[in-house]
Amino acid sequence: MVDSSVPRPGEPAPDFTLPSTAGTDVTLSSFQGQSNVLLAFFPLAFTSVCTTEMCDFTDELAAFAGMNATVLGISVDSIPTLKEFQAKYQIGIDLLSDFRREVSTLYGTLLQDPYFSNRAYFAIDKQGIVRWSHVEENPGHKRGNRELLDRLATLA
C-alpha cells in the first residue's frame, strides 16, 4: 500500500538536508540546475538486499553519471554505521542518514512497525520535480539498475 504522502510525478520533490558519509550535509535542492537525482531509500545497512543494491549502484556509477544523475542512498542508520557499511563494501555513492526518520516520513516511506524506511525510489529532474517514483510492496525486493537507468533516461 502506497502512503498518501508519497510525492507523485509532477510534484516538487520535498526538500531536505541530511548528514552524509562524505562528512558534509547534503541538501536536495542544491542539485537543482546541476544534475538529476535518484533518491534510493533502503531499509538497513548490512542486510543482504541492501548490500547488493548499493554495490550494484557502485558497479554502474559511470552509467548513472552518463544520465547526469546523482544517486543518493538514504537509510535510518547512523553515520558511523553507514561509514562502516560503505567502507566494508567499497560503496561509491554518498549515503545519507535519516536517523530521526524525518525524510522517510516526508516521503511516505517509513514503515511504522519495524521503524525503518521501505525500499523506494524517486527520480528527480534538474528542476527539482519528481518524474518517477516507486515504493516496493516488500522491502526485500528492489528495482534493477536497467529499470532505474531507463527511468532516468526520460528526464530532461
Short mmCIF file of N, CA and C in Angstrom, two decimals:
data_model
loop_
_atom_site.label_atom_id
_atom_site.label_comp_id
_atom_site.label_asym_id
_atom_site.label_seq_id
_atom_site.Cartn_x
_atom_site.Cartn_y
_atom_site.Cartn_z
N MET A 1 0.84 -1.18 0.00
CA MET A 1 0.00 0.00 0.00
C MET A 1 0.89 1.25 0.00
N VAL A 2 0.57 2.19 -0.89
CA VAL A 2 1.36 3.40 -1.02
C VAL A 2 0.80 4.46 -0.09
N ASP A 3 1.68 5.03 0.72
CA ASP A 3 1.31 6.09 1.65
C ASP A 3 0.85 7.31 0.86
N SER A 4 -0.18 7.98 1.33
CA SER A 4 -0.72 9.13 0.61
C SER A 4 0.26 10.30 0.58
N SER A 5 1.28 10.28 1.43
CA SER A 5 2.25 11.38 1.44
C SER A 5 3.41 11.16 0.46
N VAL A 6 3.41 10.05 -0.27
CA VAL A 6 4.46 9.80 -1.24
C VAL A 6 4.35 10.85 -2.36
N PRO A 7 5.42 11.61 -2.62
CA PRO A 7 5.38 12.60 -3.69
C PRO A 7 5.08 11.94 -5.04
N ARG A 8 4.17 12.51 -5.78
CA ARG A 8 3.74 11.97 -7.06
C ARG A 8 4.52 12.63 -8.22
N PRO A 9 4.63 11.92 -9.33
CA PRO A 9 5.26 12.53 -10.51
C PRO A 9 4.55 13.84 -10.87
N GLY A 10 5.37 14.85 -11.17
CA GLY A 10 4.87 16.17 -11.50
C GLY A 10 4.87 17.12 -10.31
N GLU A 11 5.05 16.57 -9.11
CA GLU A 11 5.10 17.41 -7.91
C GLU A 11 6.54 17.78 -7.58
N PRO A 12 6.75 18.95 -6.95
CA PRO A 12 8.09 19.27 -6.48
C PRO A 12 8.55 18.26 -5.43
N ALA A 13 9.81 17.88 -5.53
CA ALA A 13 10.38 16.96 -4.53
C ALA A 13 10.53 17.71 -3.21
N PRO A 14 10.01 17.16 -2.12
CA PRO A 14 10.21 17.82 -0.83
C PRO A 14 11.69 17.98 -0.52
N ASP A 15 12.08 19.19 -0.17
CA ASP A 15 13.48 19.47 0.10
C ASP A 15 13.86 18.96 1.50
N PHE A 16 15.13 18.65 1.66
CA PHE A 16 15.64 18.20 2.95
C PHE A 16 17.15 18.40 2.99
N THR A 17 17.68 18.33 4.18
CA THR A 17 19.12 18.32 4.41
C THR A 17 19.42 17.19 5.37
N LEU A 18 20.37 16.32 4.99
CA LEU A 18 20.77 15.19 5.84
C LEU A 18 22.29 15.09 5.89
N PRO A 19 22.82 14.56 6.98
CA PRO A 19 24.27 14.30 7.03
C PRO A 19 24.63 13.14 6.11
N SER A 20 25.82 13.21 5.54
CA SER A 20 26.25 12.16 4.60
C SER A 20 27.56 11.53 5.05
N THR A 21 27.86 10.40 4.44
CA THR A 21 29.11 9.70 4.71
C THR A 21 30.31 10.47 4.17
N ALA A 22 30.07 11.48 3.34
CA ALA A 22 31.16 12.31 2.83
C ALA A 22 31.63 13.32 3.88
N GLY A 23 30.89 13.39 5.01
CA GLY A 23 31.28 14.29 6.08
C GLY A 23 30.64 15.66 6.02
N THR A 24 29.76 15.86 5.06
CA THR A 24 29.05 17.12 4.92
C THR A 24 27.55 16.86 4.89
N ASP A 25 26.78 17.91 5.12
CA ASP A 25 25.34 17.80 4.96
C ASP A 25 25.01 17.91 3.47
N VAL A 26 24.01 17.15 3.04
CA VAL A 26 23.55 17.18 1.66
C VAL A 26 22.13 17.73 1.65
N THR A 27 21.93 18.78 0.84
CA THR A 27 20.61 19.38 0.67
C THR A 27 20.12 19.06 -0.73
N LEU A 28 18.94 18.47 -0.83
CA LEU A 28 18.42 18.05 -2.14
C LEU A 28 18.37 19.21 -3.12
N SER A 29 17.87 20.37 -2.70
CA SER A 29 17.71 21.50 -3.62
C SER A 29 19.05 22.00 -4.18
N SER A 30 20.16 21.63 -3.57
CA SER A 30 21.47 22.07 -4.08
C SER A 30 21.79 21.45 -5.43
N PHE A 31 21.07 20.40 -5.83
CA PHE A 31 21.30 19.75 -7.12
C PHE A 31 20.52 20.42 -8.25
N GLN A 32 19.57 21.30 -7.91
CA GLN A 32 18.76 21.94 -8.94
C GLN A 32 19.65 22.73 -9.89
N GLY A 33 19.37 22.56 -11.17
CA GLY A 33 20.17 23.20 -12.20
C GLY A 33 21.49 22.51 -12.47
N GLN A 34 21.84 21.52 -11.65
CA GLN A 34 23.14 20.83 -11.76
C GLN A 34 23.01 19.41 -12.30
N SER A 35 22.16 18.61 -11.66
CA SER A 35 22.03 17.22 -12.07
C SER A 35 20.67 16.66 -11.65
N ASN A 36 20.29 15.60 -12.32
CA ASN A 36 19.14 14.82 -11.89
C ASN A 36 19.56 14.07 -10.63
N VAL A 37 18.57 13.63 -9.85
CA VAL A 37 18.87 12.91 -8.62
C VAL A 37 18.00 11.66 -8.56
N LEU A 38 18.61 10.55 -8.17
CA LEU A 38 17.86 9.35 -7.84
C LEU A 38 17.99 9.14 -6.34
N LEU A 39 16.88 9.33 -5.63
CA LEU A 39 16.85 9.01 -4.21
C LEU A 39 16.53 7.53 -4.09
N ALA A 40 17.36 6.81 -3.37
CA ALA A 40 17.16 5.38 -3.17
C ALA A 40 17.06 5.12 -1.67
N PHE A 41 15.83 5.08 -1.16
CA PHE A 41 15.62 4.75 0.25
C PHE A 41 15.83 3.25 0.42
N PHE A 42 16.59 2.87 1.46
CA PHE A 42 16.80 1.45 1.72
C PHE A 42 16.64 1.19 3.21
N PRO A 43 16.17 -0.02 3.57
CA PRO A 43 15.84 -0.30 4.97
C PRO A 43 17.01 -0.20 5.94
N LEU A 44 18.03 -1.03 5.77
CA LEU A 44 19.10 -1.08 6.78
C LEU A 44 20.42 -1.53 6.16
N ALA A 45 21.49 -0.88 6.57
CA ALA A 45 22.83 -1.28 6.14
C ALA A 45 23.12 -2.71 6.60
N PHE A 46 23.98 -3.36 5.86
CA PHE A 46 24.48 -4.72 6.15
C PHE A 46 23.44 -5.83 5.94
N THR A 47 22.25 -5.52 5.44
CA THR A 47 21.30 -6.58 5.12
C THR A 47 21.54 -7.00 3.67
N SER A 48 21.15 -8.21 3.32
CA SER A 48 21.57 -8.78 2.03
C SER A 48 21.08 -7.98 0.82
N VAL A 49 19.82 -7.65 0.74
CA VAL A 49 19.30 -6.94 -0.44
C VAL A 49 19.88 -5.53 -0.50
N CYS A 50 19.98 -4.87 0.65
CA CYS A 50 20.53 -3.51 0.69
C CYS A 50 21.99 -3.50 0.25
N THR A 51 22.75 -4.48 0.70
CA THR A 51 24.15 -4.57 0.31
C THR A 51 24.27 -4.78 -1.19
N THR A 52 23.49 -5.72 -1.73
CA THR A 52 23.51 -5.97 -3.17
C THR A 52 23.14 -4.72 -3.94
N GLU A 53 22.10 -4.02 -3.48
CA GLU A 53 21.63 -2.83 -4.18
C GLU A 53 22.69 -1.73 -4.21
N MET A 54 23.30 -1.43 -3.06
CA MET A 54 24.31 -0.37 -3.01
C MET A 54 25.55 -0.75 -3.81
N CYS A 55 25.93 -2.02 -3.80
CA CYS A 55 27.06 -2.48 -4.62
C CYS A 55 26.71 -2.40 -6.11
N ASP A 56 25.46 -2.69 -6.47
CA ASP A 56 25.03 -2.56 -7.87
C ASP A 56 25.13 -1.11 -8.33
N PHE A 57 24.72 -0.17 -7.49
CA PHE A 57 24.85 1.25 -7.85
C PHE A 57 26.32 1.59 -8.09
N THR A 58 27.19 1.11 -7.22
CA THR A 58 28.62 1.37 -7.34
C THR A 58 29.16 0.79 -8.64
N ASP A 59 28.74 -0.42 -8.98
CA ASP A 59 29.22 -1.08 -10.20
C ASP A 59 28.85 -0.30 -11.46
N GLU A 60 27.78 0.46 -11.40
CA GLU A 60 27.32 1.19 -12.59
C GLU A 60 27.33 2.70 -12.40
N LEU A 61 28.25 3.18 -11.57
CA LEU A 61 28.35 4.62 -11.34
C LEU A 61 28.49 5.40 -12.65
N ALA A 62 29.29 4.89 -13.57
CA ALA A 62 29.50 5.60 -14.84
C ALA A 62 28.21 5.70 -15.64
N ALA A 63 27.38 4.67 -15.61
CA ALA A 63 26.11 4.70 -16.33
C ALA A 63 25.18 5.75 -15.73
N PHE A 64 25.14 5.85 -14.40
CA PHE A 64 24.31 6.86 -13.76
C PHE A 64 24.85 8.26 -14.07
N ALA A 65 26.17 8.41 -14.02
CA ALA A 65 26.78 9.70 -14.35
C ALA A 65 26.48 10.08 -15.79
N GLY A 66 26.43 9.08 -16.68
CA GLY A 66 26.09 9.32 -18.08
C GLY A 66 24.67 9.83 -18.27
N MET A 67 23.83 9.61 -17.30
CA MET A 67 22.46 10.14 -17.31
C MET A 67 22.40 11.47 -16.56
N ASN A 68 23.56 12.02 -16.23
CA ASN A 68 23.67 13.24 -15.42
C ASN A 68 22.84 13.09 -14.15
N ALA A 69 23.01 11.94 -13.50
CA ALA A 69 22.23 11.65 -12.29
C ALA A 69 23.16 11.35 -11.11
N THR A 70 22.81 11.93 -9.99
CA THR A 70 23.47 11.67 -8.72
C THR A 70 22.60 10.69 -7.95
N VAL A 71 23.17 9.58 -7.52
CA VAL A 71 22.43 8.60 -6.73
C VAL A 71 22.73 8.85 -5.26
N LEU A 72 21.67 8.99 -4.47
CA LEU A 72 21.82 9.18 -3.03
C LEU A 72 21.08 8.06 -2.31
N GLY A 73 21.80 7.26 -1.55
CA GLY A 73 21.19 6.22 -0.74
C GLY A 73 20.80 6.81 0.61
N ILE A 74 19.57 6.53 1.05
CA ILE A 74 19.08 7.07 2.32
C ILE A 74 18.57 5.93 3.19
N SER A 75 19.06 5.87 4.44
CA SER A 75 18.53 4.90 5.40
C SER A 75 18.46 5.55 6.77
N VAL A 76 17.85 4.85 7.70
CA VAL A 76 17.71 5.37 9.07
C VAL A 76 18.94 5.03 9.92
N ASP A 77 19.93 4.39 9.34
CA ASP A 77 21.16 4.07 10.06
C ASP A 77 21.92 5.34 10.42
N SER A 78 22.73 5.27 11.47
CA SER A 78 23.57 6.39 11.88
C SER A 78 24.74 6.56 10.90
N ILE A 79 25.34 7.73 10.90
CA ILE A 79 26.52 7.98 10.05
C ILE A 79 27.65 6.99 10.34
N PRO A 80 28.01 6.72 11.62
CA PRO A 80 29.07 5.73 11.85
C PRO A 80 28.76 4.36 11.24
N THR A 81 27.51 3.92 11.35
CA THR A 81 27.12 2.64 10.75
C THR A 81 27.23 2.70 9.23
N LEU A 82 26.74 3.79 8.63
CA LEU A 82 26.79 3.92 7.18
C LEU A 82 28.23 4.02 6.67
N LYS A 83 29.10 4.68 7.42
CA LYS A 83 30.52 4.76 7.03
C LYS A 83 31.17 3.38 7.05
N GLU A 84 30.85 2.60 8.07
CA GLU A 84 31.39 1.24 8.16
C GLU A 84 30.87 0.38 7.01
N PHE A 85 29.59 0.49 6.72
CA PHE A 85 28.95 -0.22 5.61
C PHE A 85 29.61 0.17 4.29
N GLN A 86 29.78 1.46 4.09
CA GLN A 86 30.37 1.98 2.86
C GLN A 86 31.81 1.48 2.69
N ALA A 87 32.58 1.50 3.77
CA ALA A 87 33.97 1.06 3.71
C ALA A 87 34.07 -0.45 3.47
N LYS A 88 33.27 -1.22 4.19
CA LYS A 88 33.34 -2.68 4.07
C LYS A 88 33.05 -3.15 2.65
N TYR A 89 32.06 -2.52 1.99
CA TYR A 89 31.64 -2.96 0.66
C TYR A 89 32.10 -2.03 -0.46
N GLN A 90 32.97 -1.06 -0.12
CA GLN A 90 33.51 -0.11 -1.10
C GLN A 90 32.40 0.53 -1.93
N ILE A 91 31.39 1.02 -1.24
CA ILE A 91 30.24 1.65 -1.89
C ILE A 91 30.65 3.04 -2.35
N GLY A 92 30.40 3.33 -3.61
CA GLY A 92 30.88 4.55 -4.23
C GLY A 92 29.90 5.70 -4.29
N ILE A 93 28.73 5.55 -3.67
CA ILE A 93 27.77 6.66 -3.65
C ILE A 93 27.69 7.22 -2.24
N ASP A 94 27.24 8.46 -2.15
CA ASP A 94 27.01 9.06 -0.84
C ASP A 94 25.83 8.37 -0.17
N LEU A 95 25.98 8.06 1.09
CA LEU A 95 24.89 7.50 1.88
C LEU A 95 24.47 8.56 2.89
N LEU A 96 23.17 8.77 3.01
CA LEU A 96 22.63 9.80 3.89
C LEU A 96 21.91 9.16 5.07
N SER A 97 22.11 9.75 6.24
CA SER A 97 21.50 9.23 7.46
C SER A 97 20.22 9.99 7.80
N ASP A 98 19.11 9.26 7.77
CA ASP A 98 17.81 9.79 8.18
C ASP A 98 17.49 9.21 9.56
N PHE A 99 18.45 9.39 10.47
CA PHE A 99 18.37 8.77 11.79
C PHE A 99 17.10 9.19 12.54
N ARG A 100 16.66 10.42 12.34
CA ARG A 100 15.44 10.90 13.01
C ARG A 100 14.16 10.54 12.24
N ARG A 101 14.33 9.91 11.08
CA ARG A 101 13.23 9.41 10.27
C ARG A 101 12.34 10.52 9.70
N GLU A 102 12.85 11.73 9.68
CA GLU A 102 12.06 12.86 9.19
C GLU A 102 11.86 12.81 7.68
N VAL A 103 12.90 12.45 6.93
CA VAL A 103 12.80 12.42 5.47
C VAL A 103 12.00 11.20 5.02
N SER A 104 12.17 10.07 5.69
CA SER A 104 11.36 8.89 5.37
C SER A 104 9.88 9.19 5.61
N THR A 105 9.59 9.95 6.65
CA THR A 105 8.21 10.36 6.91
C THR A 105 7.74 11.33 5.84
N LEU A 106 8.56 12.31 5.51
CA LEU A 106 8.24 13.31 4.50
C LEU A 106 7.92 12.67 3.14
N TYR A 107 8.66 11.61 2.80
CA TYR A 107 8.47 10.94 1.51
C TYR A 107 7.49 9.75 1.60
N GLY A 108 6.91 9.52 2.76
CA GLY A 108 5.91 8.47 2.90
C GLY A 108 6.46 7.07 2.82
N THR A 109 7.74 6.88 3.14
CA THR A 109 8.35 5.56 3.02
C THR A 109 8.58 4.87 4.36
N LEU A 110 8.33 5.57 5.47
CA LEU A 110 8.61 4.99 6.79
C LEU A 110 7.61 3.89 7.12
N LEU A 111 8.15 2.72 7.44
CA LEU A 111 7.32 1.60 7.92
C LEU A 111 7.22 1.74 9.43
N GLN A 112 6.02 1.87 9.94
CA GLN A 112 5.84 2.19 11.36
C GLN A 112 6.26 1.07 12.30
N ASP A 113 5.93 -0.16 11.96
CA ASP A 113 6.21 -1.24 12.91
C ASP A 113 7.70 -1.53 13.06
N PRO A 114 8.42 -1.80 11.98
CA PRO A 114 9.86 -2.00 12.20
C PRO A 114 10.61 -0.69 12.39
N TYR A 115 9.97 0.44 12.06
CA TYR A 115 10.51 1.78 12.24
C TYR A 115 11.76 2.04 11.40
N PHE A 116 11.74 1.53 10.17
CA PHE A 116 12.76 1.89 9.19
C PHE A 116 12.06 2.14 7.87
N SER A 117 12.80 2.66 6.91
CA SER A 117 12.21 3.01 5.62
C SER A 117 11.99 1.78 4.76
N ASN A 118 10.90 1.81 4.02
CA ASN A 118 10.69 0.83 2.97
C ASN A 118 11.70 1.15 1.85
N ARG A 119 11.91 0.21 0.95
CA ARG A 119 12.75 0.47 -0.21
C ARG A 119 11.91 1.26 -1.20
N ALA A 120 12.44 2.40 -1.63
CA ALA A 120 11.69 3.27 -2.54
C ALA A 120 12.65 4.08 -3.38
N TYR A 121 12.17 4.53 -4.53
CA TYR A 121 12.99 5.27 -5.49
C TYR A 121 12.23 6.50 -5.95
N PHE A 122 12.96 7.60 -6.11
CA PHE A 122 12.39 8.84 -6.63
C PHE A 122 13.38 9.42 -7.63
N ALA A 123 12.95 9.52 -8.89
CA ALA A 123 13.76 10.17 -9.93
C ALA A 123 13.32 11.62 -9.99
N ILE A 124 14.28 12.52 -9.75
CA ILE A 124 14.00 13.94 -9.64
C ILE A 124 14.82 14.66 -10.71
N ASP A 125 14.14 15.50 -11.49
CA ASP A 125 14.86 16.19 -12.57
C ASP A 125 15.61 17.42 -12.05
N LYS A 126 16.33 18.09 -12.96
CA LYS A 126 17.17 19.23 -12.58
C LYS A 126 16.36 20.41 -12.04
N GLN A 127 15.07 20.41 -12.30
CA GLN A 127 14.21 21.48 -11.79
C GLN A 127 13.66 21.14 -10.41
N GLY A 128 14.00 19.95 -9.89
CA GLY A 128 13.52 19.55 -8.57
C GLY A 128 12.14 18.95 -8.57
N ILE A 129 11.70 18.46 -9.73
CA ILE A 129 10.37 17.85 -9.87
C ILE A 129 10.50 16.33 -9.90
N VAL A 130 9.65 15.66 -9.12
CA VAL A 130 9.60 14.20 -9.15
C VAL A 130 9.05 13.78 -10.51
N ARG A 131 9.79 12.96 -11.22
CA ARG A 131 9.35 12.48 -12.54
C ARG A 131 8.93 11.01 -12.51
N TRP A 132 9.38 10.28 -11.50
CA TRP A 132 9.01 8.87 -11.35
C TRP A 132 9.25 8.48 -9.92
N SER A 133 8.37 7.65 -9.41
CA SER A 133 8.59 7.12 -8.06
C SER A 133 8.08 5.69 -8.01
N HIS A 134 8.69 4.92 -7.13
CA HIS A 134 8.27 3.54 -6.93
C HIS A 134 8.58 3.16 -5.49
N VAL A 135 7.56 2.71 -4.78
CA VAL A 135 7.73 2.19 -3.43
C VAL A 135 7.46 0.69 -3.50
N GLU A 136 8.43 -0.10 -3.05
CA GLU A 136 8.28 -1.56 -3.11
C GLU A 136 7.15 -2.03 -2.20
N GLU A 137 6.42 -3.03 -2.65
CA GLU A 137 5.40 -3.66 -1.80
C GLU A 137 6.07 -4.39 -0.64
N ASN A 138 7.25 -4.95 -0.93
CA ASN A 138 8.01 -5.72 0.04
C ASN A 138 9.42 -5.16 0.07
N PRO A 139 9.91 -4.71 1.24
CA PRO A 139 11.25 -4.11 1.27
C PRO A 139 12.37 -5.08 0.91
N GLY A 140 12.07 -6.36 0.81
CA GLY A 140 13.06 -7.35 0.39
C GLY A 140 13.23 -7.40 -1.12
N HIS A 141 12.46 -6.62 -1.87
CA HIS A 141 12.58 -6.55 -3.33
C HIS A 141 13.24 -5.23 -3.70
N LYS A 142 13.86 -5.22 -4.88
CA LYS A 142 14.50 -3.99 -5.36
C LYS A 142 14.34 -3.90 -6.87
N ARG A 143 14.45 -2.69 -7.38
CA ARG A 143 14.46 -2.47 -8.83
C ARG A 143 15.89 -2.72 -9.31
N GLY A 144 16.00 -3.17 -10.54
CA GLY A 144 17.31 -3.35 -11.14
C GLY A 144 17.83 -2.05 -11.72
N ASN A 145 19.15 -1.96 -11.87
CA ASN A 145 19.73 -0.75 -12.43
C ASN A 145 19.20 -0.44 -13.83
N ARG A 146 18.95 -1.48 -14.63
CA ARG A 146 18.47 -1.23 -16.00
C ARG A 146 17.17 -0.44 -15.96
N GLU A 147 16.23 -0.85 -15.11
CA GLU A 147 14.96 -0.14 -14.99
C GLU A 147 15.19 1.30 -14.50
N LEU A 148 16.05 1.46 -13.51
CA LEU A 148 16.31 2.79 -12.97
C LEU A 148 16.98 3.69 -14.01
N LEU A 149 17.92 3.15 -14.74
CA LEU A 149 18.59 3.93 -15.80
C LEU A 149 17.60 4.29 -16.91
N ASP A 150 16.70 3.37 -17.26
CA ASP A 150 15.67 3.68 -18.26
C ASP A 150 14.78 4.81 -17.80
N ARG A 151 14.43 4.83 -16.52
CA ARG A 151 13.61 5.92 -15.97
C ARG A 151 14.37 7.25 -16.03
N LEU A 152 15.64 7.21 -15.67
CA LEU A 152 16.44 8.43 -15.69
C LEU A 152 16.64 8.95 -17.12
N ALA A 153 16.64 8.05 -18.10
CA ALA A 153 16.84 8.45 -19.50
C ALA A 153 15.70 9.34 -20.00
N THR A 154 14.54 9.27 -19.34
CA THR A 154 13.40 10.08 -19.77
C THR A 154 13.40 11.49 -19.18
N LEU A 155 14.34 11.78 -18.29
CA LEU A 155 14.38 13.10 -17.66
C LEU A 155 15.00 14.14 -18.58
N ALA A 156 14.54 15.35 -18.42
CA ALA A 156 15.04 16.45 -19.27
C ALA A 156 16.48 16.80 -18.90
#
